[in-house]
Coordinates of C-alpha atoms in Angstrom, one line a residue:
X1 CA 55.3 52.3 -34.8
X2 CA 55.2 48.6 -36.3
X3 CA 52.8 46.0 -35.0
X4 CA 55.3 44.4 -32.9
X5 CA 56.3 47.5 -31.1
X6 CA 52.5 48.1 -30.6
X7 CA 52.0 44.4 -29.1
X8 CA 55.1 45.2 -27.0
X9 CA 53.6 48.6 -25.7
X10 CA 50.3 46.7 -24.3
X11 CA 50.2 46.1 -20.6
X12 CA 49.6 42.5 -21.1
X13 CA 50.5 39.7 -23.7
X14 CA 48.4 40.7 -26.9
X15 CA 48.5 37.0 -28.5
X16 CA 46.9 35.5 -25.0
X17 CA 43.4 35.5 -24.3
X18 CA 41.7 33.5 -21.5
X19 CA 39.4 30.4 -22.2
X20 CA 35.8 31.2 -21.9
X21 CA 33.8 28.7 -20.4
X22 CA 30.9 27.2 -22.4
X23 CA 27.5 28.8 -21.8
X24 CA 25.3 26.9 -19.2
X25 CA 22.8 24.5 -20.7
X26 CA 19.0 24.3 -19.0
X27 CA 17.9 20.9 -18.4
X28 CA 14.2 20.3 -18.7
X29 CA 13.5 24.1 -18.8
X30 CA 14.6 24.4 -15.1
X31 CA 17.3 26.3 -13.7
X32 CA 20.6 25.9 -15.6
X33 CA 23.2 23.5 -14.3
X34 CA 26.6 25.6 -13.4
X35 CA 29.4 24.6 -15.5
X36 CA 33.0 24.2 -13.5
X37 CA 35.7 26.6 -14.0
X38 CA 38.8 25.9 -16.0
X39 CA 41.5 24.0 -14.1
X40 CA 44.3 26.1 -13.0
X41 CA 46.8 24.6 -15.3
X42 CA 45.1 26.1 -18.3
X43 CA 45.7 29.7 -17.0
X44 CA 48.8 31.4 -17.8
X45 CA 50.1 34.4 -15.3
X46 CA 50.0 37.8 -16.6
X47 CA 53.7 39.1 -17.6
X48 CA 55.2 42.5 -16.6
X49 CA 55.7 45.0 -19.3
X50 CA 59.1 44.7 -19.1
X51 CA 59.2 40.8 -20.0
X52 CA 56.6 41.3 -22.5
X53 CA 58.9 43.9 -24.3
X54 CA 61.8 41.5 -24.2
X55 CA 59.8 38.9 -25.6
X56 CA 58.5 40.7 -28.4
X57 CA 61.9 41.9 -29.2
X58 CA 63.3 38.4 -29.1
X59 CA 60.4 37.4 -31.7
X60 CA 61.3 40.3 -33.9
X61 CA 64.8 39.0 -34.3
X62 CA 63.8 35.4 -35.2
X63 CA 61.8 36.7 -37.7
X64 CA 64.3 38.7 -39.4
X65 CA 66.5 35.9 -39.4
X66 CA 64.3 33.5 -40.8
X67 CA 63.6 35.8 -43.8
X68 CA 67.3 36.2 -44.5
X69 CA 68.3 32.8 -44.4
X70 CA 67.2 30.3 -47.0
X71 CA 64.9 27.7 -47.5
X72 CA 66.8 25.0 -46.0
X73 CA 68.4 25.8 -42.7
X74 CA 72.1 25.9 -42.3
X75 CA 74.5 25.0 -39.6
X76 CA 74.5 28.3 -38.0
X77 CA 70.7 28.9 -38.5
X78 CA 68.3 27.8 -36.0
X79 CA 64.8 27.2 -36.5
X80 CA 62.4 29.6 -34.7
X81 CA 59.9 27.4 -32.4
X82 CA 56.5 27.7 -33.2
X83 CA 54.3 29.0 -30.6
X84 CA 50.8 27.4 -30.0
X85 CA 48.1 29.5 -29.3
X86 CA 46.9 29.2 -25.5
X87 CA 43.6 29.3 -26.2
X88 CA 43.0 26.4 -28.3
X89 CA 43.4 22.6 -27.2
X90 CA 45.0 20.0 -28.7
X91 CA 42.7 18.0 -31.1
X92 CA 41.8 14.5 -29.8
X93 CA 41.9 11.8 -32.3
X94 CA 38.6 9.9 -32.5
X95 CA 39.1 6.2 -32.5
X96 CA 36.5 3.3 -33.1
X97 CA 36.0 1.3 -30.0
X98 CA 35.6 -1.9 -32.1
X99 CA 38.9 -1.6 -33.5
X100 CA 41.0 -1.0 -30.2
X101 CA 38.6 -3.5 -28.1
X102 CA 38.0 -1.1 -25.5
X103 CA 34.5 -0.9 -23.9
X104 CA 32.2 2.1 -24.9
X105 CA 32.1 4.4 -21.7
X106 CA 28.6 4.8 -20.5
X107 CA 26.9 8.0 -21.2
X108 CA 26.2 9.8 -17.8
X109 CA 22.6 10.8 -17.2
X110 CA 22.0 14.6 -16.7
X111 CA 21.5 15.7 -13.2
X112 CA 18.0 16.4 -12.4
X113 CA 17.2 19.8 -11.0
X114 CA 16.4 20.1 -7.1
X115 CA 13.1 21.4 -7.9
X116 CA 11.8 18.3 -10.0
X117 CA 12.0 16.0 -7.2
X118 CA 8.6 15.5 -5.5
X119 CA 8.5 16.7 -2.0
X120 CA 6.1 14.1 -0.7
X121 CA 6.1 10.5 -1.5
X122 CA 3.3 9.0 -3.3
X123 CA 1.2 6.6 -1.2
X124 CA 0.8 3.5 -3.6
X125 CA -2.8 2.3 -4.1
X126 CA -4.1 5.5 -3.7
X127 CA -5.2 6.4 -7.2
X128 CA -6.8 2.8 -7.3
X129 CA -8.6 3.6 -4.1
X130 CA -10.1 6.7 -5.7
X131 CA -11.1 4.9 -8.9
X132 CA -12.9 2.3 -6.7
X133 CA -15.0 5.0 -5.0
X134 CA -15.8 6.4 -8.2
X135 CA -17.2 3.2 -9.7
X136 CA -19.3 2.8 -6.6
X137 CA -20.6 6.4 -6.9
X138 CA -21.5 5.8 -10.7
X139 CA -23.2 2.3 -9.9
X140 CA -25.1 4.2 -7.3
X141 CA -26.2 6.9 -9.4
X142 CA -27.3 4.7 -12.4
X143 CA -29.2 2.7 -9.7
X144 CA -31.3 5.7 -8.5
X145 CA -31.5 6.9 -12.3
X146 CA -33.4 3.3 -13.1
X147 CA -35.3 3.3 -9.8
X148 CA -36.7 6.9 -10.5
X149 CA -37.5 6.2 -14.0
X150 CA -39.2 2.6 -13.5
X151 CA -36.8 0.7 -15.7
X152 CA -36.8 -2.3 -13.7
X153 CA -38.6 -5.6 -13.5
X154 CA -40.5 -7.5 -10.8
X155 CA -42.3 -10.7 -11.1
X156 CA -45.9 -11.7 -10.5
X157 CA -45.3 -12.1 -6.9
X158 CA -43.7 -8.7 -6.4
X159 CA -39.8 -9.9 -6.2
X160 CA -37.4 -7.3 -7.2
X161 CA -34.4 -8.9 -8.0
X162 CA -32.1 -5.6 -8.4
X163 CA -33.2 -4.2 -5.2
X164 CA -32.7 -7.4 -3.4
X165 CA -29.0 -7.4 -4.5
X166 CA -28.5 -4.0 -4.3
X167 CA -29.8 -2.7 -1.1
X168 CA -31.3 -5.8 1.2
X169 CA -28.6 -8.7 0.7
X170 CA -25.3 -5.9 1.3
X171 CA -27.0 -5.0 4.6
X172 CA -27.4 -8.6 5.6
X173 CA -24.0 -9.4 4.8
X174 CA -22.8 -7.3 7.7
X175 CA -24.8 -9.6 10.1
X176 CA -23.8 -12.9 8.3
X177 CA -20.3 -12.4 7.9
X178 CA -19.3 -9.9 10.8
X179 CA -21.7 -9.9 13.8
X180 CA -22.9 -14.0 13.3
X181 CA -19.7 -15.4 11.8
X182 CA -21.8 -17.5 10.0
X183 CA -20.2 -21.0 8.3
X184 CA -22.2 -23.1 5.7
X185 CA -21.6 -26.9 5.0
X186 CA -23.3 -29.0 2.4
X187 CA -24.1 -26.3 0.0
X188 CA -23.7 -28.8 -2.9
X189 CA -26.9 -30.6 -1.8
X190 CA -29.0 -27.5 -3.1
X191 CA -29.6 -28.3 -6.8
X192 CA -28.0 -25.9 -9.0
X193 CA -31.1 -25.3 -11.4
X194 CA -34.9 -26.4 -11.5
X195 CA -37.3 -26.2 -8.6
X196 CA -36.5 -27.6 -4.8
X197 CA -38.0 -27.1 -1.2
X198 CA -35.5 -26.2 1.5
X199 CA -36.9 -26.9 4.9
X200 CA -35.2 -25.7 8.0
X201 CA -35.7 -25.1 11.6
X202 CA -37.2 -22.0 13.0
X203 CA -36.3 -20.3 16.2
X204 CA -34.6 -16.8 17.6
X205 CA -37.7 -14.8 18.6
X206 CA -37.3 -12.9 15.2
X207 CA -37.1 -14.6 11.8
X208 CA -33.8 -13.8 11.4
X209 CA -32.8 -17.4 10.5
X210 CA -34.8 -17.1 7.5
X211 CA -33.0 -13.9 6.0
X212 CA -29.4 -15.6 7.0
X213 CA -30.5 -18.4 4.9
X214 CA -31.2 -16.4 2.0
X215 CA -27.7 -14.8 2.3
X216 CA -25.9 -18.0 2.7
X217 CA -27.7 -19.4 -0.7
X218 CA -26.9 -16.1 -2.4
X219 CA -23.1 -16.3 -1.4
X220 CA -22.1 -19.9 -1.1
X221 CA -24.2 -21.6 -3.8
X222 CA -22.2 -21.9 -7.1
X223 CA -25.4 -20.7 -8.9
X224 CA -26.2 -17.7 -6.7
X225 CA -29.6 -18.7 -6.4
X226 CA -32.5 -16.8 -4.6
X227 CA -34.7 -18.6 -2.1
X228 CA -38.2 -17.4 -2.2
X229 CA -39.5 -17.7 1.3
X230 CA -43.0 -18.5 2.3
X231 CA -44.2 -16.4 5.1
X232 CA -47.2 -16.3 7.7
X233 CA -50.2 -14.3 7.3
X234 CA -49.1 -11.8 9.7
X235 CA -46.1 -10.6 7.8
X236 CA -48.4 -9.5 4.8
X237 CA -51.0 -7.8 7.0
X238 CA -48.3 -5.1 8.6
X239 CA -48.1 -2.1 6.1
X240 CA -44.4 -1.9 5.6
X241 CA -43.0 -5.0 6.2
X242 CA -45.5 -6.7 3.8
X243 CA -44.0 -4.5 1.0
X244 CA -40.5 -5.3 1.8
X245 CA -41.2 -8.9 2.1
X246 CA -42.8 -9.0 -1.5
X247 CA -39.7 -6.9 -2.9
X248 CA -37.3 -9.5 -1.2
X249 CA -39.1 -12.4 -2.9
X250 CA -41.4 -13.8 0.0
X251 CA -44.9 -14.7 -0.5
X252 CA -47.7 -16.2 1.5
X253 CA -47.1 -19.7 3.0
X254 CA -49.8 -21.6 0.9
X255 CA -49.7 -24.5 -1.6
X256 CA -51.0 -22.7 -4.6
X257 CA -48.1 -20.2 -4.4
X258 CA -45.6 -22.8 -3.5
X259 CA -46.5 -24.9 -6.3
X260 CA -46.4 -22.3 -9.0
X261 CA -42.8 -21.0 -7.7
X262 CA -41.5 -24.4 -7.9
X263 CA -43.1 -25.4 -11.1
X264 CA -41.3 -22.3 -12.6
X265 CA -37.7 -23.6 -11.4
X266 CA -37.7 -21.6 -8.1
X267 CA -36.1 -22.7 -4.9
X268 CA -38.5 -22.1 -2.0
X269 CA -38.0 -22.0 1.7
X270 CA -40.3 -23.0 4.4
X271 CA -40.0 -23.0 7.9
X272 CA -42.9 -25.7 9.1
X273 CA -42.6 -24.8 13.1
X274 CA -43.9 -21.6 12.0
X275 CA -44.4 -19.0 15.5
X276 CA -44.1 -22.2 17.7
X277 CA -40.6 -22.5 16.6
X278 CA -39.4 -18.7 16.8
X279 CA -41.6 -18.0 20.1
X280 CA -40.1 -21.0 22.4
X281 CA -38.4 -20.5 25.5
X282 CA -34.5 -20.8 25.7
X283 CA -35.0 -23.6 27.7
X284 CA -36.2 -25.5 25.0
X285 CA -33.6 -24.4 22.5
X286 CA -33.0 -26.5 19.6
X287 CA -35.9 -29.1 20.0
X288 CA -38.1 -29.2 16.9
X289 CA -41.6 -28.3 17.6
X290 CA -44.5 -30.1 15.8
X291 CA -44.5 -29.5 11.8
X292 CA -48.2 -29.1 11.4
X293 CA -50.2 -31.3 8.6
X294 CA -47.2 -31.5 6.3
X295 CA -48.7 -28.9 3.5
X296 CA -45.0 -28.3 2.4
X297 CA -44.6 -32.2 1.7
X298 CA -47.7 -32.4 -0.3
X299 CA -46.7 -29.4 -2.5
X300 CA -43.2 -30.9 -3.1
X301 CA -45.0 -34.1 -4.2
X302 CA -47.2 -32.8 -6.6
X303 CA -44.5 -30.8 -8.5
X304 CA -42.0 -33.5 -8.0
X305 CA -39.3 -31.5 -6.7
X306 CA -36.5 -32.5 -4.2
X307 CA -36.7 -31.7 -0.4
X308 CA -33.7 -30.2 1.2
X309 CA -33.5 -30.3 5.2
X310 CA -31.6 -27.8 6.4
X311 CA -30.2 -27.3 10.0
X312 CA -29.4 -23.7 11.6
X313 CA -27.4 -23.0 14.8
X314 CA -27.1 -20.0 16.6
X315 CA -30.6 -18.2 16.2
X316 CA -31.5 -19.4 19.7
X317 CA -29.0 -17.2 21.4
X318 CA -29.7 -13.9 20.0
X319 CA -32.8 -13.4 21.6
X320 CA -32.9 -15.7 24.6
X321 CA -36.7 -15.7 25.7
X322 CA -36.8 -15.7 29.5
X323 CA -40.9 -15.5 29.5
X324 CA -43.7 -15.0 27.4
X325 CA -46.3 -12.2 28.7
X326 CA -49.2 -13.8 26.9
X327 CA -52.0 -11.3 28.2
X328 CA -50.1 -8.3 26.3
X329 CA -49.5 -10.6 23.3
X330 CA -53.1 -10.6 23.2
X331 CA -53.8 -6.9 23.7
X332 CA -51.2 -6.2 20.7
X333 CA -52.6 -9.1 18.6
X334 CA -49.2 -10.7 18.3
X335 CA -48.4 -14.5 18.9
X336 CA -46.1 -13.8 21.9
X337 CA -44.5 -10.9 23.8
X338 CA -40.8 -12.1 24.5
X339 CA -39.1 -10.9 27.5
X340 CA -35.0 -11.3 27.1
X341 CA -32.1 -10.1 29.1
X342 CA -32.3 -7.1 27.2
X343 CA -35.7 -6.3 26.0
X344 CA -37.8 -4.5 27.2
X345 CA -35.0 -3.3 29.8
X346 CA -33.0 -1.5 27.3
X347 CA -35.7 -0.2 25.1
X348 CA -34.7 -0.1 21.5
X349 CA -31.2 -1.3 22.2
X350 CA -32.7 -4.6 23.4
X351 CA -33.6 -5.1 19.7
X352 CA -29.7 -5.8 19.0
X353 CA -28.9 -9.3 18.4
X354 CA -26.4 -10.9 20.7
X355 CA -23.4 -11.7 18.7
X356 CA -23.5 -15.8 18.6
X357 CA -22.0 -18.2 16.4
X358 CA -23.9 -19.6 13.4
X359 CA -23.7 -22.8 11.7
X360 CA -25.8 -23.7 8.6
X361 CA -25.5 -27.4 7.2
X362 CA -27.6 -28.5 4.3
X363 CA -28.5 -32.1 4.2
X364 CA -28.7 -34.6 1.1
X365 CA -32.0 -33.9 -0.8
X366 CA -34.9 -36.4 -0.3
X367 CA -36.3 -37.1 -3.9
X368 CA -40.0 -36.9 -4.6
X369 CA -40.3 -37.4 -8.3
X370 CA -41.4 -41.2 -8.0
X371 CA -44.2 -40.3 -5.1
X372 CA -46.1 -37.7 -7.3
X373 CA -48.9 -39.9 -7.3
X374 CA -49.2 -40.2 -3.6
X375 CA -49.6 -36.4 -3.0
X376 CA -53.4 -36.8 -1.5
X377 CA -52.1 -39.9 0.6
X378 CA -52.1 -38.7 4.4
X379 CA -50.0 -41.6 5.5
X380 CA -47.1 -40.9 2.7
X381 CA -47.3 -37.0 3.6
X382 CA -46.9 -37.7 7.5
X383 CA -44.2 -40.1 7.1
X384 CA -42.2 -38.1 4.7
X385 CA -42.6 -34.8 6.9
X386 CA -41.4 -37.2 9.8
X387 CA -38.3 -38.1 7.7
X388 CA -37.4 -34.4 7.1
X389 CA -37.9 -33.8 10.7
X390 CA -35.8 -36.2 12.0
X391 CA -32.9 -35.6 9.6
X392 CA -32.9 -31.8 10.7
X393 CA -33.2 -32.8 14.7
X394 CA -30.1 -35.5 14.2
X395 CA -28.1 -32.5 12.2
X396 CA -28.8 -29.9 15.2
X397 CA -27.5 -32.3 17.5
X398 CA -24.1 -32.6 15.4
X399 CA -23.6 -29.0 14.8
X400 CA -24.1 -28.4 18.5
X401 CA -21.1 -30.7 18.9
X402 CA -19.1 -28.8 16.3
X403 CA -19.6 -25.4 18.3
X404 CA -19.1 -26.1 22.3
X405 CA -19.3 -22.1 22.8
X406 CA -22.2 -20.3 21.7
X407 CA -20.3 -17.0 21.5
X408 CA -16.9 -18.4 20.5
X409 CA -15.2 -17.8 16.8

């Protein structure tokens, strides 16, 4: 049996093979993309055995006629058609886009499998928040390590700048910014370097005005200066409070300590009214009491440092004193025992200050460098102390006009 007869005996056309689809290509190591089936035009229908046999015989006849004829086909000789394989595609001529002037088609991007798309959106800023908290925890642990190892410094008065900035001031800023909504004016009048004496009015039952004044200078002053407060002897006789006051930079209100601090370039804060100012009743609010004998003025004159008057509005309303139980105060050994709208009626809750609006204004400094030789002259000391008092009183009246509502914004 010849090869042609063997092909004709097969049930289908032997020369025809269906095109096989290309194997699927994996993308990013994920599920492969299924390739589309070939178009219907590329397929050829299957022939019946009779039609396949007739086509094979016709092909055999044409093949014999071609062998019998000459190389040049004559008039009666027909050239057999050349059959193209069905499983091959016509070659495509590649041309340079630059020669034809056509634009280069954009390369399609590969399809991303469904599994690679994140199911939940990423919250913007979440990583930054985590980094911020990591930094805070790291700083806290480093601070504790330094404290436990004793790797910190204090001055001769017991002032601890690191503890003040890391613990005391962050707690005071909550009252300063959020609770009292403090506004500060004239902070440029405070010297950026060198010694200075800040003199303010005192009020509020508790000495919160002194603490808010230190926070205002630390936050608003361009030099971020610490205010070294002068406290009464009662503060330094109390076991726990005395240690905290020393760590925060306070010292006993005496001329030698004040002069030593100002001579070393520190900023010193003093409240000449003392307990008479913070213990006065609400009916006498914002009326300055007597400034004593003017010891703060003589200390400034001896060192030649400027005096900066400061007025504080808002402390009178945090604990309005309605009455003073003097017998109970003498029994407890304290200057006064206040009775306020919340204390002692609410117990410990009565110690929460009322959220009054605070205004702090620093007045222009009063120079004393030209009066150093008059430090022991009582008349000069008295006149200078009276000038400071009048400046503070006038500034208080102007601040009260700016703040018509004690508890407004």
